[in-house]
Tab-separated table of C-alpha atoms in Angstrom:
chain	number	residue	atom	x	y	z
A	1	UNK	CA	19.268	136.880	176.999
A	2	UNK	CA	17.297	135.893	174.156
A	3	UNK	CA	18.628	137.688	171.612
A	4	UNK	CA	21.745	136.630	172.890
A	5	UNK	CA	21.125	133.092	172.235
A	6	UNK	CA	19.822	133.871	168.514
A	7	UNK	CA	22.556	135.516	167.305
A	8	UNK	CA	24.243	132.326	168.898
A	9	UNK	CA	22.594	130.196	166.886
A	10	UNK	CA	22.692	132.093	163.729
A	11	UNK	CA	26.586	131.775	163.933
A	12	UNK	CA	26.231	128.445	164.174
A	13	UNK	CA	24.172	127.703	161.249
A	14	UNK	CA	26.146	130.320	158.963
A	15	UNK	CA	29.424	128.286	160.412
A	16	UNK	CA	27.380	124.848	159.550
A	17	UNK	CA	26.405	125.882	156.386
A	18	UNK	CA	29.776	127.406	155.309
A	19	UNK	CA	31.489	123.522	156.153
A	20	UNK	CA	28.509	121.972	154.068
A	21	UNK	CA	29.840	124.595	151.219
A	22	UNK	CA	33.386	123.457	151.972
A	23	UNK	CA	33.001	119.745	151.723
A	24	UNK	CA	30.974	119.643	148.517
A	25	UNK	CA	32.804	121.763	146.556
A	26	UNK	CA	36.203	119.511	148.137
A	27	UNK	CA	33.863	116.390	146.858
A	28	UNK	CA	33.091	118.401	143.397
A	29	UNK	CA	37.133	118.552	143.007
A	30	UNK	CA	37.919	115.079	143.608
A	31	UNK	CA	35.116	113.964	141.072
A	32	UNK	CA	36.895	116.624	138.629
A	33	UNK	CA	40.325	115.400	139.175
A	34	UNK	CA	39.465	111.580	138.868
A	35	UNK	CA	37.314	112.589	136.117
A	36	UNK	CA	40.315	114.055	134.553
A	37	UNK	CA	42.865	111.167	135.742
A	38	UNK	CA	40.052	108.776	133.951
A	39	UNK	CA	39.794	111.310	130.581
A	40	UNK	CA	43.993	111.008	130.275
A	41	UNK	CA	44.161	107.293	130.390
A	42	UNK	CA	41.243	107.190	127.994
A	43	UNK	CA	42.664	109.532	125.188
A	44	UNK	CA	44.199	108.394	122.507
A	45	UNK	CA	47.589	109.720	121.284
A	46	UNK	CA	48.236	109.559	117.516
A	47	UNK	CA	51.608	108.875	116.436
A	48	UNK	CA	52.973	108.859	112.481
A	49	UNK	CA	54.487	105.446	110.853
A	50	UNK	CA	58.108	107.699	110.907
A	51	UNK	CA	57.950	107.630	114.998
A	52	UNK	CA	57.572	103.447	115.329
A	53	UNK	CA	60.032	100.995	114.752
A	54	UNK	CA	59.361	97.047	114.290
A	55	UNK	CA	61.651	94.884	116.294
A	56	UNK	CA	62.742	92.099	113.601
A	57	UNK	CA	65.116	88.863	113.398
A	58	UNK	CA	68.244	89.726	111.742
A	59	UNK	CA	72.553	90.061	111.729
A	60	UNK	CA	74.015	92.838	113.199
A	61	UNK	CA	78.276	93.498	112.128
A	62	UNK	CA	80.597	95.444	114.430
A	63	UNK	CA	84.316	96.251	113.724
A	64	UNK	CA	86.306	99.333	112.576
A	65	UNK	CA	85.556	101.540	110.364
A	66	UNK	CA	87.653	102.346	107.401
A	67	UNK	CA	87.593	104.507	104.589
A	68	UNK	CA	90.133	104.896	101.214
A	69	UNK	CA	90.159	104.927	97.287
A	70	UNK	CA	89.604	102.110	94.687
A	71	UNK	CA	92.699	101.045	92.673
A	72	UNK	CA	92.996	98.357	90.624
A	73	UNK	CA	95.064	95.632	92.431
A	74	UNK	CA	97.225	94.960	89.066
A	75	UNK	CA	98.487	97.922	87.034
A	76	UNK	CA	101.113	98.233	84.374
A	77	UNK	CA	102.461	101.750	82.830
A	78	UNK	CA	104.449	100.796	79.996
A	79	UNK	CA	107.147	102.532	78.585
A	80	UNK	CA	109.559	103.282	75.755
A	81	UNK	CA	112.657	101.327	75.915
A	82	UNK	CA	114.103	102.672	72.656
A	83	UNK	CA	114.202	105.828	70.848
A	84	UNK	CA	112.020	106.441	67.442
A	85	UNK	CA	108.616	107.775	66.239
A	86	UNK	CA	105.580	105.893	67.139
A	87	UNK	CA	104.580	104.666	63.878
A	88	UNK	CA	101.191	104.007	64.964
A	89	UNK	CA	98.774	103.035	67.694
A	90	UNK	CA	96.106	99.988	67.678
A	91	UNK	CA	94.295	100.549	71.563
A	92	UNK	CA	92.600	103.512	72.686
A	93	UNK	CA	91.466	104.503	76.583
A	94	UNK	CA	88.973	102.015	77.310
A	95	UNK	CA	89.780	99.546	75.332
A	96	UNK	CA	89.958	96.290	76.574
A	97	UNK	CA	93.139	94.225	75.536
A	98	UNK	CA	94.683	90.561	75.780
A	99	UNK	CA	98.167	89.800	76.944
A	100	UNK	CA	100.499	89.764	74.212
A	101	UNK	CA	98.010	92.155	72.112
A	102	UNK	CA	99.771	94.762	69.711
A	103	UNK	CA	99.180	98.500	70.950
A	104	UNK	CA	101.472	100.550	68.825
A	105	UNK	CA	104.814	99.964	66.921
A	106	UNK	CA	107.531	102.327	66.953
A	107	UNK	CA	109.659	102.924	63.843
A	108	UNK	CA	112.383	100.686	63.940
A	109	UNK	CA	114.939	101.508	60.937
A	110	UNK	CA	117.988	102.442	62.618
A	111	UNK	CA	117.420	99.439	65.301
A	112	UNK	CA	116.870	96.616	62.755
A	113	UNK	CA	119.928	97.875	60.604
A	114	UNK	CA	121.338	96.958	64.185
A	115	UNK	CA	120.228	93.575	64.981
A	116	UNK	CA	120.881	92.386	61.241
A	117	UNK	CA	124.131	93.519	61.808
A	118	UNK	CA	124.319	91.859	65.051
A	119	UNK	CA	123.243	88.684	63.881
A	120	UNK	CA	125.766	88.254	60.768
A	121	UNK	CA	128.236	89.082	63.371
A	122	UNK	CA	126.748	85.949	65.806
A	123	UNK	CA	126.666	83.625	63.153
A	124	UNK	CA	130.551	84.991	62.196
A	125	UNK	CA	131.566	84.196	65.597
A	126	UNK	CA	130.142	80.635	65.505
A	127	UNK	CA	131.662	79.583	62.692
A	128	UNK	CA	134.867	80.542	63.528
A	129	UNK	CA	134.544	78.758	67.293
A	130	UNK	CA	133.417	76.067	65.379
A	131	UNK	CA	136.822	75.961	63.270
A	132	UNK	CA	139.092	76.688	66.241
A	133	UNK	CA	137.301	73.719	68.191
A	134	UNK	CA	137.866	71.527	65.365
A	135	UNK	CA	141.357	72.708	64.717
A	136	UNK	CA	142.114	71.841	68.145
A	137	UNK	CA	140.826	68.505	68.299
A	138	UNK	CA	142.623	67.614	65.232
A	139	UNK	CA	146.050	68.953	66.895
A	140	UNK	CA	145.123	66.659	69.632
A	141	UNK	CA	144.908	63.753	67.899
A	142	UNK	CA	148.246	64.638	65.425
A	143	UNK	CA	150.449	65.147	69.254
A	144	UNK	CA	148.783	61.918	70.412
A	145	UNK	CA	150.438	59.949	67.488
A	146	UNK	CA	153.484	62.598	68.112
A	147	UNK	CA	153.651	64.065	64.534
A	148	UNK	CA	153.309	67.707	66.352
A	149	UNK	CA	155.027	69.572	68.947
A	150	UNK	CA	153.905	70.403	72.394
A	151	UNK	CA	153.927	74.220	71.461
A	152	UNK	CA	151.116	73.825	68.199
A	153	UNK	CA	149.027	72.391	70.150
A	154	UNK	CA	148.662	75.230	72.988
A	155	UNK	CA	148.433	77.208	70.208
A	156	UNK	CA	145.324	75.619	68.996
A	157	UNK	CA	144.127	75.809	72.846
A	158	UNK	CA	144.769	79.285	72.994
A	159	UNK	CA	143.082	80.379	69.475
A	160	UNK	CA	139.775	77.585	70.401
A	161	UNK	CA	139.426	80.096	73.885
A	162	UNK	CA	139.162	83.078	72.105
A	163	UNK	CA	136.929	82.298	69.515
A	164	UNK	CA	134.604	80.836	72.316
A	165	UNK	CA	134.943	84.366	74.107
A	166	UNK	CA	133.991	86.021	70.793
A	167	UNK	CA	131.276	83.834	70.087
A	168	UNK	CA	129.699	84.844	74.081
A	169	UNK	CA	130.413	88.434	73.017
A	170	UNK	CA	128.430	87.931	69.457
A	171	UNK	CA	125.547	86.139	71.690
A	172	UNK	CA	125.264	89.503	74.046
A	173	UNK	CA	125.168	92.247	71.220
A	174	UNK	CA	122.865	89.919	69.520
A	175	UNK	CA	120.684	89.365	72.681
A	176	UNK	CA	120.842	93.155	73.163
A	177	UNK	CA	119.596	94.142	69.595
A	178	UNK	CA	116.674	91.825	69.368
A	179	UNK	CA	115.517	93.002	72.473
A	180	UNK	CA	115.498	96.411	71.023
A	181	UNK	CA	114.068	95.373	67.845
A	182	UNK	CA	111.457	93.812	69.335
A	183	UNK	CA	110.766	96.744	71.457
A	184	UNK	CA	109.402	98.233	68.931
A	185	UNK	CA	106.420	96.609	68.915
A	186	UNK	CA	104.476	97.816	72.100
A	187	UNK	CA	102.313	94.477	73.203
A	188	UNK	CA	99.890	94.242	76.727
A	189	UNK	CA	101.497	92.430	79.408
A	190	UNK	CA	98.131	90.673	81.260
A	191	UNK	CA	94.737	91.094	79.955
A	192	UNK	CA	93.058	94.215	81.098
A	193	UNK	CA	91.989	97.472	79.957
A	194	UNK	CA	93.608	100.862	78.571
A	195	UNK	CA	93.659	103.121	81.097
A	196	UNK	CA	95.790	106.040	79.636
A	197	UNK	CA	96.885	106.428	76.065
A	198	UNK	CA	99.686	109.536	76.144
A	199	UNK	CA	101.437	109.395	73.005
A	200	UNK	CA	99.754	109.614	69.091
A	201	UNK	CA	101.099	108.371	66.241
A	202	UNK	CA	104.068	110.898	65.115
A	203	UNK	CA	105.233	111.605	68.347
A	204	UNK	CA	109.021	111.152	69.112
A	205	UNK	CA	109.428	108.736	71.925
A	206	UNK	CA	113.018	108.222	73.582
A	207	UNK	CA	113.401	105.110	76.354
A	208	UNK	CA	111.106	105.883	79.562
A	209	UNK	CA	108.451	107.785	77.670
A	210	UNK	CA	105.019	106.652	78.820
A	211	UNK	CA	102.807	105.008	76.329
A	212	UNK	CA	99.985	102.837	77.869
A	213	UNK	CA	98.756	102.113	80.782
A	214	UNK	CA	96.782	99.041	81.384
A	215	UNK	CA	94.855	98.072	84.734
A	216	UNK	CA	93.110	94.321	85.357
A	217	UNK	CA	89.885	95.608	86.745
A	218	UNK	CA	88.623	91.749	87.026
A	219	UNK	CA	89.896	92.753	91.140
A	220	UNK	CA	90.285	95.958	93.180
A	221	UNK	CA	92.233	97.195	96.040
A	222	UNK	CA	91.454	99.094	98.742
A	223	UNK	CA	94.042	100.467	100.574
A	224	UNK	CA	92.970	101.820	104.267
A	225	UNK	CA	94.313	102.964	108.242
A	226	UNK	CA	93.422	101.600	110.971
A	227	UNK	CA	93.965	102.689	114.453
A	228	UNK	CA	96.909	100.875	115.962
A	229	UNK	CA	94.604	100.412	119.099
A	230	UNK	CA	92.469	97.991	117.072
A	231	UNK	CA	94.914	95.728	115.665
A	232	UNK	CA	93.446	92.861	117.806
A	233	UNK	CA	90.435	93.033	115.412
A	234	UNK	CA	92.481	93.158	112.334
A	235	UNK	CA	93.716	89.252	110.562
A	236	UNK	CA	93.979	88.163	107.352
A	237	UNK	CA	90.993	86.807	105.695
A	238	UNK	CA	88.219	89.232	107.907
A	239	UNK	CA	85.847	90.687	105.505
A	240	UNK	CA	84.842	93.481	104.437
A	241	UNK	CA	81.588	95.424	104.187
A	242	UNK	CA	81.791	98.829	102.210
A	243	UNK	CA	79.833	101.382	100.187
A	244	UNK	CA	81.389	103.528	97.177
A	245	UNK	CA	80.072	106.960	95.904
A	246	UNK	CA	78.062	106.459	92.610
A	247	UNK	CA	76.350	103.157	94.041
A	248	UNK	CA	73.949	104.335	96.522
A	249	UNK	CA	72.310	101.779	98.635
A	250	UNK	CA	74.767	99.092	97.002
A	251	UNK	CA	77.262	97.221	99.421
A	252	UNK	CA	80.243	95.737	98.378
A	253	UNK	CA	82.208	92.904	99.917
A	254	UNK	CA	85.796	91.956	100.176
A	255	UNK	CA	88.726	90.231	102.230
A	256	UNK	CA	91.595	91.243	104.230
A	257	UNK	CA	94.602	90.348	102.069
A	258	UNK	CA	97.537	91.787	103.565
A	259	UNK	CA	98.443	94.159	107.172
A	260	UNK	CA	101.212	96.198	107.132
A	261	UNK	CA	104.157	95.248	109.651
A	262	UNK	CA	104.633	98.393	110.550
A	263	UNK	CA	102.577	101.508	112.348
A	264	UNK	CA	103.085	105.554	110.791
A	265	UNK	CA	104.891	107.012	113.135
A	266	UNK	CA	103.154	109.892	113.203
A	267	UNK	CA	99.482	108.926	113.095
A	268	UNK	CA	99.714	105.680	114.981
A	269	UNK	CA	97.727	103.690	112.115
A	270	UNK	CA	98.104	100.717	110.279
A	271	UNK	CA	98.146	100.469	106.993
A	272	UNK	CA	95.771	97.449	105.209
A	273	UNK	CA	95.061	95.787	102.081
A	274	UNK	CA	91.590	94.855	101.373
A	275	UNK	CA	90.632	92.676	97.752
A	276	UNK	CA	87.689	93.177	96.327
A	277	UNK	CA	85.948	90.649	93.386
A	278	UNK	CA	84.918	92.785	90.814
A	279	UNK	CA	84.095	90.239	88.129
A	280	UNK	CA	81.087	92.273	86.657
A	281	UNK	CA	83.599	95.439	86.304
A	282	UNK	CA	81.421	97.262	87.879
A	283	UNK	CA	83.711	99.261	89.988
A	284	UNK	CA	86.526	101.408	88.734
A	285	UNK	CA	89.336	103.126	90.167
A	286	UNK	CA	89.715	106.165	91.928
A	287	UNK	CA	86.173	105.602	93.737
A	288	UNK	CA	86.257	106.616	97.350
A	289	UNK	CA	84.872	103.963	99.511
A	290	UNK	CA	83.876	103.562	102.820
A	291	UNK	CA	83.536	100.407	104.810
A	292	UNK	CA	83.513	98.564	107.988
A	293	UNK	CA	85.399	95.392	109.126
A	294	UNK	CA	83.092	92.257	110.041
A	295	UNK	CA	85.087	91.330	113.454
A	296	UNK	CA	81.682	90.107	115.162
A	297	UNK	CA	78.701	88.788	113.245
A	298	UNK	CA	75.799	87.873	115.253
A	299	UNK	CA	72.055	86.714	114.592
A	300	UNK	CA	69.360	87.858	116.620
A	301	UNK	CA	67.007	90.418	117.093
A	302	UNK	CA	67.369	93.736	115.930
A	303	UNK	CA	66.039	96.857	116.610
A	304	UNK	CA	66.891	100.917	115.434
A	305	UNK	CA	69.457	102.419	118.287
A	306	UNK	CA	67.166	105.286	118.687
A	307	UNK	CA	64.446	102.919	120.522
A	308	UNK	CA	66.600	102.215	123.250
A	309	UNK	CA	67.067	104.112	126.249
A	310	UNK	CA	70.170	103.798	127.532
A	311	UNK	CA	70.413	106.767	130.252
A	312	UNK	CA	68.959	104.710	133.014
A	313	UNK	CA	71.197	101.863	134.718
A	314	UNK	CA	68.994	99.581	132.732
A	315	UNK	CA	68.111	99.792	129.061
A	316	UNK	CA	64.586	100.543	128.342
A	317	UNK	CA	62.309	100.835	125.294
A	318	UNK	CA	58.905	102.059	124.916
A	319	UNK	CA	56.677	99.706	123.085
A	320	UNK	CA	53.030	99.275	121.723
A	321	UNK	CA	50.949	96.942	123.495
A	322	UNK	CA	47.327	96.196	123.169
A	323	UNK	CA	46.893	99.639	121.762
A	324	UNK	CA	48.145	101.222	125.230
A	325	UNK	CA	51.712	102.450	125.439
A	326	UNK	CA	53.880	100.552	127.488
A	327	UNK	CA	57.809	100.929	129.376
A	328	UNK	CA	59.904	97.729	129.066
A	329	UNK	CA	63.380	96.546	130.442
A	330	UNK	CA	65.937	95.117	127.961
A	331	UNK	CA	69.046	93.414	128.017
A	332	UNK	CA	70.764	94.593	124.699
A	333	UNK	CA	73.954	92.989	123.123
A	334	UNK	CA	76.272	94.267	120.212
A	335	UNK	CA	75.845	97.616	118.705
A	336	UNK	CA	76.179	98.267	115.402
A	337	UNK	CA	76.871	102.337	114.709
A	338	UNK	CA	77.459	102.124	110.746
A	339	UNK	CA	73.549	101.105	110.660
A	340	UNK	CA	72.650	102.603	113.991
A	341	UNK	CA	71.178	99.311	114.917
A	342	UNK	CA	70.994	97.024	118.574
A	343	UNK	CA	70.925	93.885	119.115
A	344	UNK	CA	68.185	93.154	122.018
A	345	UNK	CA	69.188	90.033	124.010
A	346	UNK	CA	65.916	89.606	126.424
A	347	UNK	CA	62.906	92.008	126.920
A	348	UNK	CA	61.541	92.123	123.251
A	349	UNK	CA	59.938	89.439	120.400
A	350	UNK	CA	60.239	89.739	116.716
A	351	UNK	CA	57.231	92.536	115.132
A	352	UNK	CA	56.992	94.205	118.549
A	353	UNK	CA	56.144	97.966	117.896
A	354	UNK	CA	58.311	100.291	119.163
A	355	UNK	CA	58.402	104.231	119.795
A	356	UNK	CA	60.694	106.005	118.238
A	357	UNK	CA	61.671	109.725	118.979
A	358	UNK	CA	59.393	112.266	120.658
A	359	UNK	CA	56.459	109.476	120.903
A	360	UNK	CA	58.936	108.242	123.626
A	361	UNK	CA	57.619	110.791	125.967
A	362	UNK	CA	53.986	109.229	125.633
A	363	UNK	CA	52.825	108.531	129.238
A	364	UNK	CA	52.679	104.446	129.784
A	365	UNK	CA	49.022	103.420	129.795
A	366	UNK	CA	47.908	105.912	127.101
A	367	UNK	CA	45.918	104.231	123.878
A	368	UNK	CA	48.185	104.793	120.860
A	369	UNK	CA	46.681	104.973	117.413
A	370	UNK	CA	49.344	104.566	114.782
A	371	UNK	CA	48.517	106.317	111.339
A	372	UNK	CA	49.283	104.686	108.080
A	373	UNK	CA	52.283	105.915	105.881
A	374	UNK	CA	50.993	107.732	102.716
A	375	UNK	CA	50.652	105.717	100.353
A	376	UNK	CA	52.901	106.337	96.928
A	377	UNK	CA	51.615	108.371	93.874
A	378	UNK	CA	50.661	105.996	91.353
A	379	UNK	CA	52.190	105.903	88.359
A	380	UNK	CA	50.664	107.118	85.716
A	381	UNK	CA	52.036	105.597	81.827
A	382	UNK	CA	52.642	108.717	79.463
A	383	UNK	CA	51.939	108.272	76.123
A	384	UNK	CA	52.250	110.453	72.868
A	385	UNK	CA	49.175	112.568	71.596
């Protein structure tokens, strides 16, 4: 019986000791996890100057986008209108030219044989109009006092007509051959610049031959399509924002001038007409240019698109707060894709710090240390040994 009761209580100690085991280790775990909970909110995550973004006070555009090649918005080609050999030239490609200046003559023998002959044959004319008018009037006053007939006068009438109607004949081949003759001589219509130079002089020319062109780059034109679904955005006057290959960084500005009244037929588009100042000739044609139309301008606050997270039923961003990483609620506005840029209505103040990219994922509550950005080489001035 007593033995029995010893190994009775020997279970009961092994059994009391085994809980004791069990509950302090349980105790040891809980310690470990808070001690671990307590270690994550204490680290500090370090996140590069590319992954932040600083909410700033700014204007943010929206409207369609449109894209299409420069061309001057006044261009002339000017050609022959009369046969001969181009005697010489005076402009070259490039050149910049008034209206009225000479660029090239065109040998004009044959042609001013022509108008001379066309003029002694006006001045003919007139003199004898002049003698049939006078004849007449004479005649007129002779049947008054009745020393003619009835039948020299209407003679008089009749020869006074037709040297009038060869007189108008004289004035037309005149006309005609000092047009010609003056043709000859090649002069700018508006003040511009050369464009294209085809002929030399020596070359035979007969009437339609190019021989200059000349553009007025002091404006541009950009002709563009726009969807016919966004017509409501499109009026005269909107302007223009747009960027052009060689000018990196560089944004150019002009105006609505002119809509098309009609839609292609096959691409549903509208065509438009967009002037651009270019008083500092700075841009030239055949540029391709891209661009957006300013239909709503707004000021406000502006942050990168990437900041925002728009999954959830309620935008969100994750920002920088007393060193500790924080998730905040925003109410966002217009949204400009051509920059990638938001406007943020409520939620946010101007030079809040934001998280951009995979530093999104930081847990909220963790201490964020943001590293500088490297700082830039310095220069260093070269000079000759």
């Amino acid at each position: 019986m007593t033995n029995t009761n010893s190994s009775r209580l020997i279970k009961h100690a092994a059994l009391l000791v085994g809980l004791t085991a069990i509950v302090a280790l349980s105790a040891c775990s809980k310690r470990d996890d808070a001690s671990a909970a307590e270690t994550a909110k204490t680290q500090t995550m370090v996140v590069g100057a590319e992954n932040i973004a600083i909410a700033t006070n700014g204007s943010i555009m929206t409207g369609p986008s449109i894209s299409g090649t420069l061309e001057p918005e006044r261009e002339a080609a000017i050609r022959s209108q009369v046969s001969g050999s181009v005697l010489q030239t005076y402009a070259d490609q490039g050149q910049a030219v008034s209206a009225g200046t000479v660029l090239a003559r065109i040998d004009a023998s044959g042609i001013r044989d022509a108008y001379t002959s066309a003029r002694a044959g006006q001045v003919a004319a007139r003199n004898a109009a002049d003698v049939a008018a006078h004849d007449l009037e004479r005649n007129q006053k002779l049947l008054a006092a009745g020393a003619i007939a009835d039948r020299d006068i209407e003679q008089s009438r009749r020869a006074s007509i037709s040297a009038q109607a060869a007189l108008e004949d004289a004035n037309s081949r005149f006309a005609t051959a000092e047009k010609a003759y003056r043709s000859t001589t090649v002069t700018a219509p508006f003040p511009g610049v050369v464009s294209e130079r085809p002929v030399s002089a020596g070359d035979v020319v007969q009437p339609g031959t190019a021989l200059f062109t000349v553009v007025d780059p002091s404006s541009m034109r950009l002709e563009a399509s726009v969807p016919a679904e966004q017509l409501s955005l499109i009026r005269i006057g909107v302007p223009v924002v747009f960027t052009v290959s060689g000018y990196p960084g560089r944004e150019f500005v002009g105006h609505i001038t002119r809509i098309n009244p009609t839609a292609d037929p096959t691409t549903r588009q509208v065509r438009i007409y967009v002037s651009i100042p270019n008083a500092g000739r700075t841009l030239v044609g055949g540029l391709f240019a891209n661009g957006r139309m300013s239909s709503a301008t707004k000021t406000g606050l502006i942050v990168p698109q990437g900041a925002v997270d728009v999954r959830a039923s309620t935008p969100s961003v994750m920002r920088i707060k007393g060193g500790k990483a924080e998730k905040v609620q925003v109410q966002v506005g217009l949204t400009d894709k051509s920059s990638e840029t938001i406007e943020i209505l409520a939620g946010l103040q101007a030079g809040d710090t934001l998280l951009l990219g995979a530093a999104q994922g930081i847990t909220p509550g963790t201490m964020v240390h943001v590293t500088a950005p490297p700082a830039a080489p310095a220069k260093i001035s070269g000079g000759g040994l």
